[in-house]
Short mmCIF file of C-alpha atoms and ligand atoms in Angstrom, two decimals:
data_model
loop_
_atom_site.label_atom_id
_atom_site.label_comp_id
_atom_site.label_asym_id
_atom_site.label_seq_id
_atom_site.Cartn_x
_atom_site.Cartn_y
_atom_site.Cartn_z
CA MET A 1 49.59 44.98 -30.42
CA ARG A 2 47.69 42.43 -32.50
CA ASN A 3 48.10 39.83 -29.70
CA VAL A 4 46.82 42.26 -27.05
CA GLY A 5 43.81 43.03 -29.29
CA PHE A 6 42.99 39.33 -29.63
CA PHE A 7 43.42 38.91 -25.85
CA MET A 8 40.99 41.77 -25.13
CA VAL A 9 38.35 40.43 -27.55
CA GLY A 10 38.76 36.91 -26.12
CA LYS A 11 38.43 38.17 -22.54
CA LYS A 12 35.26 40.11 -23.41
CA LEU A 13 33.80 37.10 -25.19
CA PHE A 14 34.61 34.85 -22.21
CA ARG A 15 32.90 37.31 -19.82
CA GLN A 16 29.81 37.47 -22.03
CA VAL A 17 29.58 33.66 -22.24
CA LYS A 18 30.08 33.42 -18.44
CA ASP A 19 27.35 36.01 -17.77
CA PHE A 20 24.98 34.25 -20.13
CA CYS A 21 25.58 30.89 -18.43
CA CYS A 22 24.94 32.43 -14.99
CA LEU A 23 21.70 33.93 -16.28
CA VAL A 24 20.63 30.63 -17.77
CA PHE A 25 21.30 28.74 -14.54
CA LYS A 26 19.72 31.48 -12.44
CA ASN A 27 16.52 31.29 -14.43
CA ASN A 28 16.61 27.52 -14.41
CA ILE A 29 16.25 27.50 -18.18
CA LEU A 30 18.88 24.84 -18.65
CA ASN A 31 17.33 22.79 -15.85
CA ASN A 32 13.99 22.99 -17.56
CA ILE A 33 15.48 21.99 -20.90
CA LEU A 34 17.31 19.08 -19.28
CA PHE A 35 14.27 17.91 -17.30
CA THR A 36 12.01 18.14 -20.34
CA GLN A 37 14.42 15.95 -22.26
CA GLU A 38 14.66 13.53 -19.33
CA GLU A 39 10.86 13.34 -19.05
CA GLU A 40 10.57 12.58 -22.75
CA LEU A 41 13.29 10.00 -22.40
CA SER A 42 11.61 8.28 -19.46
CA ALA A 43 8.20 8.35 -21.19
CA ASN A 44 9.81 6.72 -24.22
CA THR A 45 11.61 4.22 -22.04
CA GLN A 46 8.33 3.19 -20.36
CA LYS A 47 6.68 2.72 -23.75
CA GLU A 48 9.63 0.79 -25.12
CA ASP A 49 9.83 -1.49 -22.12
CA LEU A 50 6.07 -2.20 -22.28
CA ALA A 51 6.39 -2.99 -26.00
CA ALA A 52 8.76 -5.78 -25.06
CA LYS A 53 6.39 -7.24 -22.47
CA ALA A 54 3.41 -9.59 -22.59
CA GLY A 55 0.94 -10.54 -19.92
CA ILE A 56 -2.58 -11.08 -18.68
CA ILE A 57 -5.41 -8.73 -17.68
CA THR A 58 -8.44 -10.18 -15.91
CA GLY A 59 -11.74 -8.31 -15.95
CA ALA A 60 -10.59 -6.89 -19.28
CA ALA A 61 -14.08 -6.75 -20.80
CA SER A 62 -15.14 -3.69 -18.83
CA GLY A 63 -14.20 -0.60 -16.85
CA ILE A 64 -10.69 -0.33 -15.41
CA GLY A 65 -9.55 -3.66 -16.92
CA ARG A 66 -10.70 -2.59 -20.37
CA ALA A 67 -9.00 0.80 -20.12
CA THR A 68 -5.81 -0.94 -18.97
CA ALA A 69 -5.95 -3.22 -22.00
CA LEU A 70 -6.22 -0.21 -24.32
CA ASN A 71 -3.37 1.60 -22.54
CA LEU A 72 -0.98 -1.37 -22.61
CA ALA A 73 -1.93 -2.28 -26.18
CA ALA A 74 -1.17 1.29 -27.27
CA ALA A 75 2.27 0.88 -25.72
CA GLY A 76 2.76 -2.27 -27.80
CA ALA A 77 2.39 -4.95 -25.10
CA GLY A 78 1.22 -8.47 -25.93
CA LEU A 79 -2.04 -9.21 -24.13
CA LEU A 80 -4.14 -12.12 -23.00
CA LEU A 81 -7.52 -10.61 -22.14
CA ALA A 82 -9.60 -12.66 -19.71
CA ASP A 83 -13.15 -12.21 -18.44
CA MET A 84 -16.35 -14.11 -17.77
CA ALA A 85 -17.92 -12.16 -20.64
CA LEU A 86 -16.35 -13.29 -23.93
CA GLU A 87 -18.20 -11.16 -26.49
CA PRO A 88 -17.05 -7.74 -25.24
CA LEU A 89 -13.53 -9.16 -24.97
CA GLN A 90 -13.58 -10.17 -28.62
CA GLU A 91 -14.89 -6.73 -29.60
CA LEU A 92 -12.08 -5.12 -27.62
CA ALA A 93 -9.49 -7.37 -29.26
CA ALA A 94 -10.80 -6.36 -32.71
CA GLU A 95 -10.63 -2.68 -31.69
CA ILE A 96 -7.01 -3.06 -30.57
CA LYS A 97 -6.05 -4.87 -33.76
CA GLU A 98 -7.78 -2.26 -35.93
CA ALA A 99 -5.90 0.51 -34.09
CA GLY A 100 -2.60 -1.20 -35.02
CA GLY A 101 -1.90 -2.99 -31.73
CA LYS A 102 -0.73 -6.59 -31.40
CA GLU A 103 -3.77 -8.86 -31.70
CA PRO A 104 -4.68 -9.93 -28.16
CA VAL A 105 -5.57 -13.48 -27.16
CA THR A 106 -9.05 -13.61 -25.61
CA LEU A 107 -10.26 -16.17 -23.10
CA LYS A 108 -13.45 -16.77 -21.14
CA VAL A 109 -12.26 -17.30 -17.59
CA ASP A 110 -13.93 -17.41 -14.21
CA VAL A 111 -11.16 -16.32 -11.86
CA SER A 112 -12.78 -18.16 -8.94
CA ASP A 113 -12.10 -21.46 -10.76
CA GLN A 114 -8.53 -22.59 -10.12
CA GLY A 115 -8.44 -24.93 -13.14
CA GLN A 116 -9.52 -22.16 -15.52
CA VAL A 117 -6.93 -19.79 -14.05
CA ARG A 118 -4.20 -22.43 -14.48
CA ASP A 119 -5.19 -22.92 -18.14
CA MET A 120 -5.24 -19.14 -18.67
CA VAL A 121 -1.66 -18.72 -17.45
CA LEU A 122 -0.48 -21.72 -19.50
CA LYS A 123 -2.17 -20.24 -22.59
CA ALA A 124 -0.36 -16.92 -22.04
CA LYS A 125 2.98 -18.71 -21.63
CA GLU A 126 2.34 -20.72 -24.80
CA SER A 127 1.28 -17.64 -26.75
CA PHE A 128 4.06 -15.26 -25.69
CA GLY A 129 6.84 -17.46 -24.30
CA SER A 130 6.71 -15.54 -21.00
CA VAL A 131 4.26 -13.92 -18.61
CA ASP A 132 5.82 -10.56 -17.79
CA PHE A 133 2.81 -9.10 -16.01
CA MET A 134 -0.46 -10.09 -14.44
CA VAL A 135 -3.11 -7.42 -13.81
CA ASN A 136 -5.98 -8.62 -11.61
CA SER A 137 -8.91 -6.31 -12.23
CA ALA A 138 -11.81 -8.81 -12.33
CA GLY A 139 -14.22 -8.11 -9.53
CA ILE A 140 -17.79 -7.81 -8.34
CA LEU A 141 -19.57 -5.34 -6.08
CA ARG A 142 -22.44 -6.03 -3.72
CA ARG A 143 -24.11 -3.41 -1.53
CA THR A 144 -26.07 -5.49 0.96
CA GLY A 145 -26.29 -4.06 4.48
CA PHE A 146 -24.23 -5.66 7.23
CA THR A 147 -27.00 -7.58 9.00
CA GLU A 148 -28.55 -8.72 5.72
CA ILE A 149 -25.56 -10.32 3.92
CA PRO A 150 -26.45 -13.94 3.17
CA ALA A 151 -23.69 -16.54 3.61
CA GLU A 152 -23.77 -17.34 -0.15
CA GLU A 153 -23.14 -13.70 -1.04
CA TRP A 154 -20.27 -13.51 1.46
CA ASP A 155 -18.76 -16.68 -0.05
CA LEU A 156 -19.16 -15.39 -3.63
CA MET A 157 -17.46 -12.10 -2.74
CA LEU A 158 -14.50 -13.96 -1.25
CA ALA A 159 -14.36 -16.46 -4.12
CA VAL A 160 -14.18 -13.84 -6.89
CA ASN A 161 -12.50 -10.80 -5.32
CA LEU A 162 -9.99 -12.52 -3.05
CA THR A 163 -9.53 -16.22 -3.81
CA GLY A 164 -9.65 -15.38 -7.53
CA VAL A 165 -6.83 -12.87 -7.08
CA PHE A 166 -4.87 -15.46 -5.08
CA TYR A 167 -5.25 -18.11 -7.82
CA CYS A 168 -4.12 -15.64 -10.49
CA CYS A 169 -1.13 -14.49 -8.43
CA GLN A 170 -0.14 -18.05 -7.58
CA GLU A 171 -0.32 -19.41 -11.13
CA ALA A 172 1.42 -16.36 -12.62
CA ALA A 173 4.10 -16.54 -9.91
CA LYS A 174 4.94 -20.15 -10.84
CA VAL A 175 5.91 -18.98 -14.34
CA MET A 176 7.54 -15.78 -13.09
CA VAL A 177 9.73 -17.66 -10.59
CA GLU A 178 11.16 -19.67 -13.51
CA GLN A 179 11.71 -16.46 -15.49
CA LYS A 180 13.14 -14.68 -12.44
CA SER A 181 11.07 -11.62 -13.35
CA GLY A 182 7.51 -10.32 -13.44
CA SER A 183 5.14 -7.64 -12.21
CA ILE A 184 1.79 -8.40 -10.58
CA VAL A 185 -0.75 -5.63 -10.02
CA ASN A 186 -3.75 -6.46 -7.85
CA VAL A 187 -6.63 -4.01 -8.07
CA SER A 188 -7.77 -3.42 -4.51
CA SER A 189 -9.69 -0.23 -3.74
CA LEU A 190 -10.05 2.80 -1.53
CA ALA A 191 -12.22 0.29 0.35
CA GLY A 192 -9.04 -1.69 1.08
CA ARG A 193 -7.51 1.35 2.75
CA SER A 194 -10.58 2.44 4.71
CA THR A 195 -14.18 1.30 4.16
CA SER A 196 -16.26 1.14 1.00
CA ILE A 197 -18.62 4.00 0.22
CA LEU A 198 -20.60 1.84 -2.23
CA GLY A 199 -20.02 -1.81 -1.35
CA GLY A 200 -20.93 -3.81 1.71
CA ALA A 201 -18.75 -5.12 4.55
CA HIS A 202 -17.79 -8.16 2.46
CA TYR A 203 -16.44 -5.86 -0.28
CA THR A 204 -14.38 -3.87 2.24
CA THR A 205 -13.11 -7.12 3.77
CA VAL A 206 -11.87 -8.65 0.53
CA LYS A 207 -10.23 -5.43 -0.64
CA HIS A 208 -8.25 -5.31 2.63
CA GLY A 209 -7.41 -8.95 1.94
CA VAL A 210 -6.03 -8.06 -1.50
CA VAL A 211 -3.65 -5.56 0.13
CA GLY A 212 -2.41 -8.19 2.63
CA LEU A 213 -2.07 -10.82 -0.09
CA SER A 214 -0.08 -8.42 -2.29
CA ARG A 215 2.27 -7.45 0.54
CA HIS A 216 2.94 -11.04 1.56
CA ALA A 217 3.45 -12.19 -2.03
CA ALA A 218 5.84 -9.24 -2.54
CA ARG A 219 7.91 -10.39 0.45
CA GLU A 220 8.14 -14.03 -0.67
CA LEU A 221 8.52 -13.45 -4.40
CA GLY A 222 10.86 -10.44 -4.31
CA PRO A 223 14.05 -12.54 -4.18
CA ASN A 224 12.96 -14.04 -7.53
CA GLY A 225 12.79 -10.62 -9.18
CA ILE A 226 8.99 -10.53 -9.00
CA ARG A 227 7.22 -7.35 -7.92
CA VAL A 228 3.71 -7.41 -6.46
CA ASN A 229 1.78 -4.21 -5.81
CA ALA A 230 -1.76 -3.37 -4.79
CA PHE A 231 -3.51 -0.57 -6.62
CA CYS A 232 -6.21 1.30 -4.70
CA PRO A 233 -8.50 3.34 -6.94
CA GLY A 234 -11.18 5.58 -5.55
CA ALA A 235 -14.57 6.21 -7.14
CA THR A 236 -14.28 5.57 -10.88
CA ILE A 237 -17.02 5.77 -13.50
CA THR A 238 -17.41 2.23 -14.85
CA PRO A 239 -20.33 -0.10 -15.54
CA MET A 240 -19.81 -1.49 -12.01
CA THR A 241 -20.46 1.84 -10.32
CA GLU A 242 -22.89 3.27 -12.87
CA THR A 243 -25.24 0.36 -12.32
CA SER A 244 -24.99 0.40 -8.54
CA ALA A 245 -25.03 4.09 -7.59
CA GLN A 246 -27.69 6.69 -8.42
CA LYS A 247 -26.61 10.08 -9.74
CA GLU A 248 -27.34 11.85 -6.41
CA GLU A 249 -25.11 9.38 -4.61
CA ARG A 250 -22.35 9.86 -7.15
CA ASP A 251 -22.68 13.64 -6.75
CA ARG A 252 -22.37 13.30 -2.97
CA ALA A 253 -19.18 11.27 -3.40
CA SER A 254 -17.80 13.92 -5.79
CA ALA A 255 -18.55 16.67 -3.28
CA ALA A 256 -16.59 14.74 -0.61
CA THR A 257 -13.55 14.43 -2.91
CA PRO A 258 -11.01 17.28 -3.11
CA LEU A 259 -10.86 16.99 -6.92
CA ARG A 260 -14.70 17.18 -6.90
CA ARG A 261 -15.23 14.41 -9.42
CA TRP A 262 -14.95 10.70 -10.12
CA ALA A 263 -12.04 9.24 -12.06
CA LYS A 264 -12.27 8.09 -15.64
CA PRO A 265 -11.07 4.49 -16.10
CA GLU A 266 -8.22 5.78 -18.31
CA GLU A 267 -6.85 7.72 -15.33
CA GLN A 268 -6.61 4.49 -13.35
CA ALA A 269 -5.23 2.52 -16.30
CA SER A 270 -2.20 4.79 -16.61
CA VAL A 271 -1.27 4.15 -12.96
CA ILE A 272 -1.59 0.41 -13.54
CA ALA A 273 0.64 0.73 -16.64
CA PHE A 274 3.22 2.49 -14.47
CA LEU A 275 3.14 -0.37 -11.94
CA VAL A 276 3.47 -2.93 -14.75
CA SER A 277 6.40 -1.12 -16.37
CA ASP A 278 10.03 -0.88 -15.31
CA ALA A 279 9.36 2.76 -14.42
CA SER A 280 8.31 1.35 -11.02
CA SER A 281 11.20 -1.15 -10.89
CA PHE A 282 11.97 -0.57 -7.18
CA MET A 283 8.34 -0.64 -6.04
CA THR A 284 7.02 -3.80 -4.50
CA GLY A 285 4.59 -4.46 -1.65
CA ALA A 286 3.25 -0.96 -2.22
CA CYS A 287 -0.33 0.11 -1.98
CA LEU A 288 -0.77 2.90 -4.50
CA ASP A 289 -3.71 5.28 -4.05
CA SER A 290 -5.46 7.07 -6.90
CA ASN A 291 -8.56 8.59 -5.35
CA GLY A 292 -8.71 12.31 -6.14
CA GLY A 293 -7.69 13.04 -2.55
CA ALA A 294 -10.70 11.27 -1.02
CA LEU A 295 -8.32 9.54 1.40
CA MET A 296 -4.95 10.94 2.41
CA VAL A 297 -2.86 8.64 4.60
N1 LIG B 1 -15.11 1.48 -10.32
C1 LIG B 1 -14.70 1.84 -9.14
O1 LIG B 1 -15.09 2.90 -8.60
C2 LIG B 1 -13.70 0.99 -8.41
C3 LIG B 1 -13.09 1.55 -7.28
C4 LIG B 1 -12.17 0.78 -6.59
C5 LIG B 1 -11.86 -0.49 -7.02
N2 LIG B 1 -12.48 -1.01 -8.10
C6 LIG B 1 -12.09 -2.36 -8.49
O2 LIG B 1 -11.61 -2.30 -9.82
C7 LIG B 1 -11.82 -3.55 -10.46
C8 LIG B 1 -12.53 -3.32 -11.77
O3 LIG B 1 -13.78 -2.72 -11.50
P1 LIG B 1 -14.62 -1.93 -12.59
O4 LIG B 1 -15.19 -0.76 -11.92
O5 LIG B 1 -13.81 -1.79 -13.81
O6 LIG B 1 -15.82 -2.97 -12.78
P2 LIG B 1 -16.53 -3.55 -14.08
O7 LIG B 1 -17.74 -4.24 -13.58
O8 LIG B 1 -16.68 -2.50 -15.09
O9 LIG B 1 -15.47 -4.65 -14.58
C9 LIG B 1 -15.26 -5.82 -13.87
C10 LIG B 1 -15.07 -6.97 -14.85
O10 LIG B 1 -14.80 -8.15 -14.09
C11 LIG B 1 -15.46 -9.22 -14.71
N3 LIG B 1 -15.68 -10.32 -13.76
C12 LIG B 1 -16.55 -10.36 -12.73
N4 LIG B 1 -16.47 -11.54 -12.12
C13 LIG B 1 -15.54 -12.27 -12.77
C14 LIG B 1 -15.02 -13.57 -12.61
N5 LIG B 1 -15.46 -14.40 -11.65
N6 LIG B 1 -14.06 -14.00 -13.47
C15 LIG B 1 -13.62 -13.19 -14.45
N7 LIG B 1 -14.09 -11.95 -14.66
C16 LIG B 1 -15.04 -11.50 -13.83
C17 LIG B 1 -16.78 -8.64 -15.20
O11 LIG B 1 -17.36 -9.45 -16.22
C18 LIG B 1 -16.33 -7.27 -15.69
O12 LIG B 1 -16.00 -7.31 -17.06
C19 LIG B 1 -12.63 -4.40 -9.48
O13 LIG B 1 -11.76 -5.26 -8.80
C20 LIG B 1 -13.22 -3.37 -8.53
O14 LIG B 1 -13.50 -3.91 -7.28
C21 LIG B 1 -13.38 -0.29 -8.81
#
């Protein structure tokens, strides 16, 4: 009798547990719990892997480059910050140090000068022992109309926004080939996917060039464990755009964007951090858009 009683209680308990499990699965509660844990895990993993990395950001004194420096520093990455403008770089380095980040190395570099780029990469290698990532954000914008672009302005645009990116990729790749690892992120633009809404034809041309350069470098360097991706931000509020577009023009661009606004530099920096990190470990030769829906291809 006692055994039968135990059997009945056990059977009832089993049925209740079974029903509860079905309910949980039906409502996806367990899935949600599991996914939440996985998301936390992957967020932690990205932060941990960035904390173990060190690399270079060009154009770090301002806008998207600056926001990227703050993002990667917050994740614990070692940084060499490069720009033509040294003073804002030093202020940024002090800000990062004060916030508890690793003290960045700062360097005045003109990316269109191959010798300076070579020294920059050597300095990063000396400082950190490796160059795990290279973010190329340095750039200029010019708005001159098609028939008015002087040859010198065309040459300057190519020298900074395309040849400069090539020099940085090439020098970083030399170190990365030895390491058999590395991630290069080249900041192209929505202009590199279509045409520029703010810049001139030379700006559109070089940004398309950055996409081609990134894809080719990805093909050649992939077998060495090096990833190269182009990042294509849309309209973003930075000193570059604030000084070149009037408010009415910015409002028109917002109205033509499904999200009805411009990006903040931080929103672009987090995509760059993703491309730098191992969270994007199978992505190379990609052209990643972040444009509020302004271009959907
Ligand atoms: N802001 C946007 O809407 C937008 C959109 C698409 C792409 N981009 C691209 O993003 C990148 C960053 O732009 P931003 O908006 O942050 O501009 P920004 O002007 O705020 O920052 C650019 C930085 O590059 C530096 N720089 C310029 N020439 C240099 C050189 N020869 N050597 C080293 N540093 C140099 C400048 O001193 C500046 O600090 C650029 O490549 C730009 O073309 C910007």
